mmCIF file of C-alpha atoms in Angstrom:
data_model
loop_
_atom_site.group_PDB
_atom_site.id
_atom_site.type_symbol
_atom_site.label_atom_id
_atom_site.label_comp_id
_atom_site.label_asym_id
_atom_site.label_seq_id
_atom_site.Cartn_x
_atom_site.Cartn_y
_atom_site.Cartn_z
ATOM 1 C CA MET L 3 9.141 25.146 -15.280
ATOM 2 C CA ILE L 4 9.304 21.666 -13.529
ATOM 3 C CA LYS L 5 7.499 19.018 -15.519
ATOM 4 C CA VAL L 6 6.096 16.060 -13.931
ATOM 5 C CA GLY L 7 4.383 12.837 -15.212
ATOM 6 C CA PHE L 8 2.293 9.927 -13.330
ATOM 7 C CA VAL L 9 1.837 6.394 -13.830
ATOM 8 C CA THR L 10 -1.202 4.605 -12.045
ATOM 9 C CA CYS L 11 -4.186 2.240 -12.819
ATOM 10 C CA VAL L 12 -5.748 2.402 -9.536
ATOM 11 C CA GLN L 13 -8.040 4.839 -7.439
ATOM 12 C CA LEU L 14 -5.406 5.943 -4.960
ATOM 13 C CA GLY L 15 -3.046 6.974 -7.813
ATOM 14 C CA TYR L 16 -5.966 8.914 -9.326
ATOM 15 C CA SER L 17 -6.780 10.675 -5.999
ATOM 16 C CA CYS L 18 -3.111 11.564 -5.726
ATOM 17 C CA MET L 19 -3.440 12.978 -9.441
ATOM 18 C CA GLU L 20 -6.504 15.089 -8.193
ATOM 19 C CA ALA L 21 -4.521 16.162 -5.255
ATOM 20 C CA ILE L 22 -1.792 17.524 -7.298
ATOM 21 C CA TYR L 23 -4.082 19.763 -9.196
ATOM 22 C CA GLU L 24 -5.940 20.759 -5.739
ATOM 23 C CA VAL L 25 -2.712 22.286 -4.424
ATOM 24 C CA GLY L 26 -1.631 24.296 -7.711
ATOM 25 C CA GLY L 27 0.477 21.623 -9.366
ATOM 26 C CA LYS L 28 0.037 20.031 -12.884
ATOM 27 C CA LEU L 29 0.979 17.208 -14.808
ATOM 28 C CA ASP L 30 2.404 16.815 -18.375
ATOM 29 C CA LEU L 31 2.136 13.115 -19.094
ATOM 30 C CA ALA L 32 -0.053 10.413 -17.672
ATOM 31 C CA ILE L 33 0.518 6.727 -18.098
ATOM 32 C CA SER L 34 -1.809 3.627 -17.492
ATOM 33 C CA LEU L 35 -2.542 0.248 -18.539
ATOM 34 C CA LEU L 36 -4.383 -0.877 -21.727
ATOM 35 C CA ASP L 37 -8.185 -0.529 -21.186
ATOM 36 C CA ASN L 38 -8.401 -4.576 -21.629
ATOM 37 C CA GLN L 39 -5.914 -5.407 -18.743
ATOM 38 C CA ALA L 40 -6.345 -5.994 -15.197
ATOM 39 C CA LYS L 41 -10.150 -5.312 -15.396
ATOM 40 C CA SER L 42 -10.590 -7.499 -12.065
ATOM 41 C CA LYS L 43 -7.791 -5.369 -10.211
ATOM 42 C CA SER L 44 -9.126 -3.958 -7.071
ATOM 43 C CA GLY L 45 -9.625 -0.124 -7.648
ATOM 44 C CA ARG L 46 -8.761 -0.395 -11.271
ATOM 45 C CA ILE L 47 -9.793 3.101 -12.826
ATOM 46 C CA TYR L 48 -9.577 4.913 -16.001
ATOM 47 C CA LEU L 49 -7.847 8.402 -16.387
ATOM 48 C CA ASP L 50 -9.645 9.446 -19.790
ATOM 49 C CA SER L 51 -11.948 11.800 -18.177
ATOM 50 C CA PHE L 52 -9.639 13.522 -15.821
ATOM 51 C CA CYS L 53 -6.749 13.729 -18.485
ATOM 52 C CA ASN L 54 -8.970 15.201 -20.955
ATOM 53 C CA SER L 55 -10.596 17.705 -18.770
ATOM 54 C CA LYS L 56 -6.952 18.890 -17.489
ATOM 55 C CA GLY L 57 -5.379 18.690 -20.850
ATOM 56 C CA ILE L 58 -2.915 15.901 -19.681
ATOM 57 C CA PRO L 59 -1.458 13.695 -22.637
ATOM 58 C CA LEU L 60 -2.415 9.997 -21.850
ATOM 59 C CA LEU L 61 -0.640 6.992 -22.689
ATOM 60 C CA LYS L 62 -1.761 3.459 -22.374
ATOM 61 C CA ALA L 63 0.657 0.571 -22.560
ATOM 62 C CA SER L 64 0.762 -2.961 -21.561
ATOM 63 C CA HIS L 65 3.795 -2.499 -19.438
ATOM 64 C CA VAL L 66 5.827 0.642 -18.032
ATOM 65 C CA ASN L 67 9.010 -0.576 -19.347
ATOM 66 C CA ASN L 68 7.770 -0.718 -22.984
ATOM 67 C CA PRO L 69 10.111 1.245 -25.230
ATOM 68 C CA GLU L 70 7.089 3.746 -26.228
ATOM 69 C CA VAL L 71 6.672 4.419 -22.417
ATOM 70 C CA ILE L 72 10.353 5.052 -22.054
ATOM 71 C CA GLN L 73 10.214 7.358 -25.295
ATOM 72 C CA SER L 74 7.150 9.300 -24.171
ATOM 73 C CA ILE L 75 8.770 10.243 -20.913
ATOM 74 C CA LYS L 76 11.854 11.400 -22.839
ATOM 75 C CA ASP L 77 9.701 13.227 -25.575
ATOM 76 C CA ALA L 78 7.942 15.108 -22.598
ATOM 77 C CA GLN L 79 11.001 16.119 -21.030
ATOM 78 C CA LEU L 80 9.841 15.377 -17.583
ATOM 79 C CA ASP L 81 11.852 16.230 -14.469
ATOM 80 C CA TRP L 82 9.984 13.937 -12.168
ATOM 81 C CA LEU L 83 7.572 10.848 -12.565
ATOM 82 C CA PHE L 84 5.337 9.455 -9.781
ATOM 83 C CA ILE L 85 4.690 5.713 -9.688
ATOM 84 C CA ILE L 86 1.806 4.941 -7.298
ATOM 85 C CA GLY L 87 -0.505 2.077 -7.418
ATOM 86 C CA TRP L 88 1.188 0.164 -10.031
ATOM 87 C CA SER L 89 2.274 -3.692 -9.569
ATOM 88 C CA GLN L 90 5.004 -3.736 -12.389
ATOM 89 C CA ILE L 91 8.645 -2.967 -11.635
ATOM 90 C CA ALA L 92 10.123 -0.206 -13.372
ATOM 91 C CA SER L 93 13.470 -0.956 -15.175
ATOM 92 C CA GLN L 94 16.666 1.013 -14.741
ATOM 93 C CA GLU L 95 15.889 2.715 -18.225
ATOM 94 C CA VAL L 96 12.724 4.012 -16.906
ATOM 95 C CA LEU L 97 14.098 5.351 -13.511
ATOM 96 C CA GLU L 98 16.458 7.234 -15.818
ATOM 97 C CA ALA L 99 14.283 8.487 -18.364
ATOM 98 C CA PRO L 100 13.127 11.732 -16.128
ATOM 99 C CA LYS L 101 15.768 14.147 -15.557
ATOM 100 C CA ARG L 102 15.518 14.280 -11.949
ATOM 101 C CA GLY L 103 14.104 10.648 -11.248
ATOM 102 C CA VAL L 104 11.179 8.605 -10.374
ATOM 103 C CA LEU L 105 8.998 8.902 -7.161
ATOM 104 C CA GLY L 106 7.322 6.341 -5.160
ATOM 105 C CA MET L 107 5.453 5.825 -2.299
ATOM 106 C CA HIS L 108 5.897 2.943 0.410
ATOM 107 C CA PRO L 109 3.500 2.462 3.410
ATOM 108 C CA THR L 110 6.019 2.210 6.124
ATOM 109 C CA LEU L 111 8.495 4.808 7.887
ATOM 110 C CA LEU L 112 11.518 3.759 5.768
ATOM 111 C CA PRO L 113 14.279 2.393 6.550
ATOM 112 C CA THR L 114 11.722 0.260 8.672
ATOM 113 C CA GLY L 115 9.734 -2.077 6.809
ATOM 114 C CA ARG L 116 11.249 -2.329 3.287
ATOM 115 C CA GLY L 117 9.465 -5.071 1.282
ATOM 116 C CA ARG L 118 6.116 -6.462 1.351
ATOM 117 C CA ALA L 119 2.998 -6.753 3.280
ATOM 118 C CA ALA L 120 3.581 -3.474 5.138
ATOM 119 C CA ILE L 121 0.057 -3.130 6.451
ATOM 120 C CA PRO L 122 -0.206 -6.613 8.320
ATOM 121 C CA TRP L 123 3.133 -6.664 9.365
ATOM 122 C CA ALA L 124 2.865 -3.236 11.253
ATOM 123 C CA ILE L 125 0.009 -4.720 13.194
ATOM 124 C CA LEU L 126 1.614 -8.315 13.561
ATOM 125 C CA LYS L 127 4.750 -6.520 14.902
ATOM 126 C CA GLY L 128 2.524 -4.539 17.450
ATOM 127 C CA LEU L 129 4.231 -1.268 16.532
ATOM 128 C CA SER L 130 3.084 2.184 18.062
ATOM 129 C CA LYS L 131 3.452 3.927 14.782
ATOM 130 C CA THR L 132 3.899 3.426 11.054
ATOM 131 C CA GLY L 133 3.273 5.760 8.244
ATOM 132 C CA VAL L 134 4.061 6.453 4.286
ATOM 133 C CA THR L 135 7.277 7.591 2.909
ATOM 134 C CA LEU L 136 7.590 9.351 -0.320
ATOM 135 C CA PHE L 137 11.074 8.326 -1.882
ATOM 136 C CA LYS L 138 13.248 8.237 -4.987
ATOM 137 C CA LEU L 139 13.166 5.021 -6.459
ATOM 138 C CA ASP L 140 16.784 3.381 -7.353
ATOM 139 C CA SER L 141 17.711 -0.013 -8.310
ATOM 140 C CA GLY L 142 17.199 -1.473 -4.850
ATOM 141 C CA VAL L 143 13.953 -2.498 -2.946
ATOM 142 C CA ASP L 144 12.718 0.585 -1.061
ATOM 143 C CA THR L 145 16.076 1.965 -0.457
ATOM 144 C CA GLY L 146 16.439 5.224 -2.136
ATOM 145 C CA PRO L 147 16.529 8.667 -0.722
ATOM 146 C CA VAL L 148 13.507 9.654 1.194
ATOM 147 C CA VAL L 149 11.653 12.948 0.067
ATOM 148 C CA ASP L 150 9.167 13.262 3.153
ATOM 149 C CA GLN L 151 7.009 10.868 5.643
ATOM 150 C CA ILE L 152 3.808 11.076 7.402
ATOM 151 C CA GLU L 153 3.302 9.151 10.534
ATOM 152 C CA ILE L 154 0.283 7.100 11.277
ATOM 153 C CA ALA L 155 -0.266 6.044 15.112
ATOM 154 C CA LEU L 156 -1.344 2.651 15.916
ATOM 155 C CA ASP L 157 -3.005 1.099 18.845
ATOM 156 C CA ASN L 158 -4.047 -2.355 20.108
ATOM 157 C CA GLN L 159 -7.399 -1.835 18.226
ATOM 158 C CA VAL L 160 -6.810 -0.856 14.863
ATOM 159 C CA ASP L 161 -7.301 -3.600 12.116
ATOM 160 C CA ALA L 162 -5.941 -4.021 8.531
ATOM 161 C CA ASN L 163 -9.385 -2.250 7.069
ATOM 162 C CA ILE L 164 -8.973 0.834 9.093
ATOM 163 C CA LEU L 165 -5.298 1.184 8.544
ATOM 164 C CA TYR L 166 -5.763 0.484 4.911
ATOM 165 C CA GLN L 167 -7.726 3.673 4.791
ATOM 166 C CA GLU L 168 -5.410 5.706 6.620
ATOM 167 C CA VAL L 169 -2.365 4.834 4.413
ATOM 168 C CA ASP L 170 -4.467 5.826 1.308
ATOM 169 C CA ALA L 171 -5.317 9.097 3.164
ATOM 170 C CA ALA L 172 -1.768 9.721 4.024
ATOM 171 C CA HIS L 173 -0.587 9.145 0.534
ATOM 172 C CA ILE L 174 -2.847 12.048 -0.547
ATOM 173 C CA SER L 175 -1.763 14.270 2.433
ATOM 174 C CA LEU L 176 1.704 13.630 1.517
ATOM 175 C CA ILE L 177 1.239 14.415 -2.184
ATOM 176 C CA LYS L 178 -0.379 17.755 -0.982
ATOM 177 C CA LYS L 179 2.620 18.536 1.396
ATOM 178 C CA VAL L 180 5.339 17.769 -1.155
ATOM 179 C CA ILE L 181 3.840 19.150 -4.571
ATOM 180 C CA PRO L 182 4.788 22.760 -3.838
ATOM 181 C CA SER L 183 8.395 22.362 -3.262
ATOM 182 C CA LEU L 184 8.535 19.869 -6.098
ATOM 183 C CA MET L 185 7.219 22.303 -8.451
ATOM 184 C CA ALA L 186 9.420 24.906 -6.945
ATOM 185 C CA ASP L 187 12.287 22.590 -7.708
ATOM 186 C CA ASP L 188 13.248 22.938 -3.979
ATOM 187 C CA LEU L 189 12.826 19.118 -2.681
ATOM 188 C CA VAL L 190 15.568 18.159 -0.306
ATOM 189 C CA LEU L 191 16.272 14.303 -0.452
ATOM 190 C CA LYS L 192 17.713 12.396 2.686
ATOM 191 C CA GLU L 193 19.652 9.281 2.256
ATOM 192 C CA GLN L 194 18.006 6.371 4.512
ATOM 193 C CA ASP L 195 20.132 5.114 7.504
ATOM 194 C CA GLU L 196 21.105 1.693 6.455
ATOM 195 C CA SER L 197 21.805 0.924 10.028
ATOM 196 C CA LEU L 198 18.070 1.201 10.686
ATOM 197 C CA ALA L 199 16.921 -0.960 7.841
ATOM 198 C CA THR L 200 14.589 -3.619 8.261
ATOM 199 C CA GLU L 201 13.246 -6.016 5.745
ATOM 200 C CA TRP L 202 9.553 -7.642 5.862
ATOM 201 C CA PRO L 203 9.023 -10.646 4.010
ATOM 202 C CA GLY L 204 5.797 -11.443 1.639
ATOM 203 C CA ARG L 205 3.229 -13.352 3.334
ATOM 204 C CA LYS L 206 0.946 -16.011 1.989
ATOM 205 C CA PRO L 207 -2.805 -16.871 2.817
ATOM 206 C CA GLU L 208 -1.519 -19.981 4.938
ATOM 207 C CA ASP L 209 0.341 -17.696 7.328
ATOM 208 C CA GLY L 210 -2.979 -16.617 8.690
ATOM 209 C CA LEU L 211 -3.086 -19.812 10.621
ATOM 210 C CA ILE L 212 -4.111 -19.141 14.371
ATOM 211 C CA ASP L 213 -2.080 -20.966 16.967
ATOM 212 C CA LEU L 214 -4.874 -22.344 19.458
ATOM 213 C CA THR L 215 -1.837 -23.057 21.779
ATOM 214 C CA GLY L 216 -0.682 -19.890 21.746
ATOM 215 C CA SER L 217 -1.773 -16.372 23.385
ATOM 216 C CA VAL L 218 -5.007 -14.730 22.913
ATOM 217 C CA PHE L 219 -3.497 -11.477 22.325
ATOM 218 C CA ASP L 220 -1.328 -13.099 19.262
ATOM 219 C CA ALA L 221 -4.666 -14.433 17.975
ATOM 220 C CA HIS L 222 -6.435 -10.997 18.088
ATOM 221 C CA ARG L 223 -3.534 -9.310 16.576
ATOM 222 C CA MET L 224 -3.507 -11.737 13.699
ATOM 223 C CA VAL L 225 -7.278 -11.343 13.186
ATOM 224 C CA ARG L 226 -6.733 -7.510 13.008
ATOM 225 C CA ALA L 227 -3.835 -7.711 10.812
ATOM 226 C CA LEU L 228 -5.387 -9.856 8.025
ATOM 227 C CA THR L 229 -8.991 -8.856 8.188
ATOM 228 C CA ARG L 230 -10.314 -7.555 4.779
ATOM 229 C CA PRO L 231 -9.019 -6.473 2.384
ATOM 230 C CA TYR L 232 -6.531 -9.488 3.074
ATOM 231 C CA PRO L 233 -7.051 -13.163 3.403
ATOM 232 C CA GLY L 234 -8.129 -13.484 6.961
ATOM 233 C CA ALA L 235 -6.781 -15.379 9.961
ATOM 234 C CA PHE L 236 -8.466 -18.717 10.578
ATOM 235 C CA TYR L 237 -8.401 -22.201 12.418
ATOM 236 C CA PHE L 238 -10.061 -25.710 11.754
ATOM 237 C CA VAL L 239 -13.067 -27.291 13.461
ATOM 238 C CA ASP L 240 -13.954 -30.727 12.479
ATOM 239 C CA GLY L 241 -12.490 -30.138 8.864
ATOM 240 C CA ILE L 242 -14.388 -26.704 8.666
ATOM 241 C CA LYS L 243 -12.008 -23.912 8.020
ATOM 242 C CA VAL L 244 -13.347 -20.771 10.163
ATOM 243 C CA VAL L 245 -12.259 -17.405 8.737
ATOM 244 C CA VAL L 246 -12.122 -14.979 11.501
ATOM 245 C CA TRP L 247 -12.859 -11.263 10.154
ATOM 246 C CA LYS L 248 -13.649 -9.740 13.418
ATOM 247 C CA ALA L 249 -13.109 -10.689 17.269
ATOM 248 C CA VAL L 250 -12.354 -9.174 20.699
ATOM 249 C CA ILE L 251 -10.918 -10.142 23.580
ATOM 250 C CA SER L 252 -13.662 -10.555 26.432
ATOM 251 C CA LYS L 253 -14.635 -12.591 29.390
ATOM 252 C CA SER L 254 -18.441 -11.775 28.513
ATOM 253 C CA ARG L 255 -20.096 -14.341 26.089
ATOM 254 C CA LEU L 256 -20.557 -11.880 23.018
ATOM 255 C CA SER L 257 -20.987 -14.519 20.141
ATOM 256 C CA ASP L 258 -21.758 -18.116 19.590
ATOM 257 C CA ARG L 259 -18.154 -18.844 18.637
ATOM 258 C CA THR L 260 -15.395 -18.689 21.026
ATOM 259 C CA ILE L 261 -11.998 -19.527 21.326
ATOM 260 C CA ASN L 262 -10.473 -20.462 24.688
ATOM 261 C CA PHE L 263 -6.595 -19.841 25.005
ATOM 262 C CA TYR L 264 -4.572 -20.251 28.020
ATOM 263 C CA ASP L 265 -4.502 -16.472 28.821
ATOM 264 C CA GLY L 266 -7.943 -15.375 27.835
ATOM 265 C CA GLN L 267 -11.051 -15.902 25.506
ATOM 266 C CA LEU L 268 -11.396 -14.801 21.913
ATOM 267 C CA GLN L 269 -14.984 -13.876 21.153
ATOM 268 C CA ILE L 270 -15.539 -14.215 17.278
ATOM 269 C CA LEU L 271 -17.816 -11.468 16.076
ATOM 270 C CA GLU L 272 -17.675 -11.989 12.387
ATOM 271 C CA TYR L 273 -16.587 -15.207 10.611
ATOM 272 C CA GLU L 274 -17.164 -17.435 7.534
ATOM 273 C CA LEU L 275 -17.167 -20.989 7.401
ATOM 274 C CA ILE L 276 -15.736 -22.929 4.513
ATOM 275 C CA ASN L 277 -16.055 -26.845 4.005
ATOM 276 C CA VAL L 278 -12.363 -28.203 3.348
ATOM 277 C CA LYS L 279 -13.366 -31.949 3.756
#
């Protein structure tokens, strides 16, 4: 029988754990952070009740690379270990601890978009589609062989908040799709085509500055890409930082705040003023 473990400390990972049981799978080990860690982390959850109800051994550790974590994986004789919703990078020892390997998710259609800030970049680049990839982790960054993918269609109205929710839903759908094959020991892994690989760099809050001399379409794209849960696109007026959370391209006056570009008007519908003087 295939034995599976799961590492997470956030709601998305917990939802994926639930999805495993919804399609008839089971877990033989769960690993999470110590209770006093990452209390302010967005979506931080605790696995105690779920693990107790399902009879899943639960280990809490300060870091996924701790010796006790590696030993617990080996003691449980895991075939596969999922790491989803976890910011710590797994060491080579962790990657080699399960018999068949470690599986992770990346919110692009690998090999496109290896790296950081996948949701903002998908919108900023004006892609027609993105998605979520389940793949086997290796020593590279998002370079391991692919198990499966789910596509997400994009249009010129989608924003980061909507795409974030669609990416979360795709994680759960992909888990449900793959678990039956995983439990039957029938997974087929496909190496990524390096000739198609692209890497997206990390982004900083200051990268959200709107170019007031540029195109209204670029500005609108930036607003959509950086809205909540991200830091927001912004510009300055008389020492005031205007963070734009929602805007539309329109010739009609829809709000009390409008930016005129050479090729159109951006009507700002939701914004926040920050005094930086």
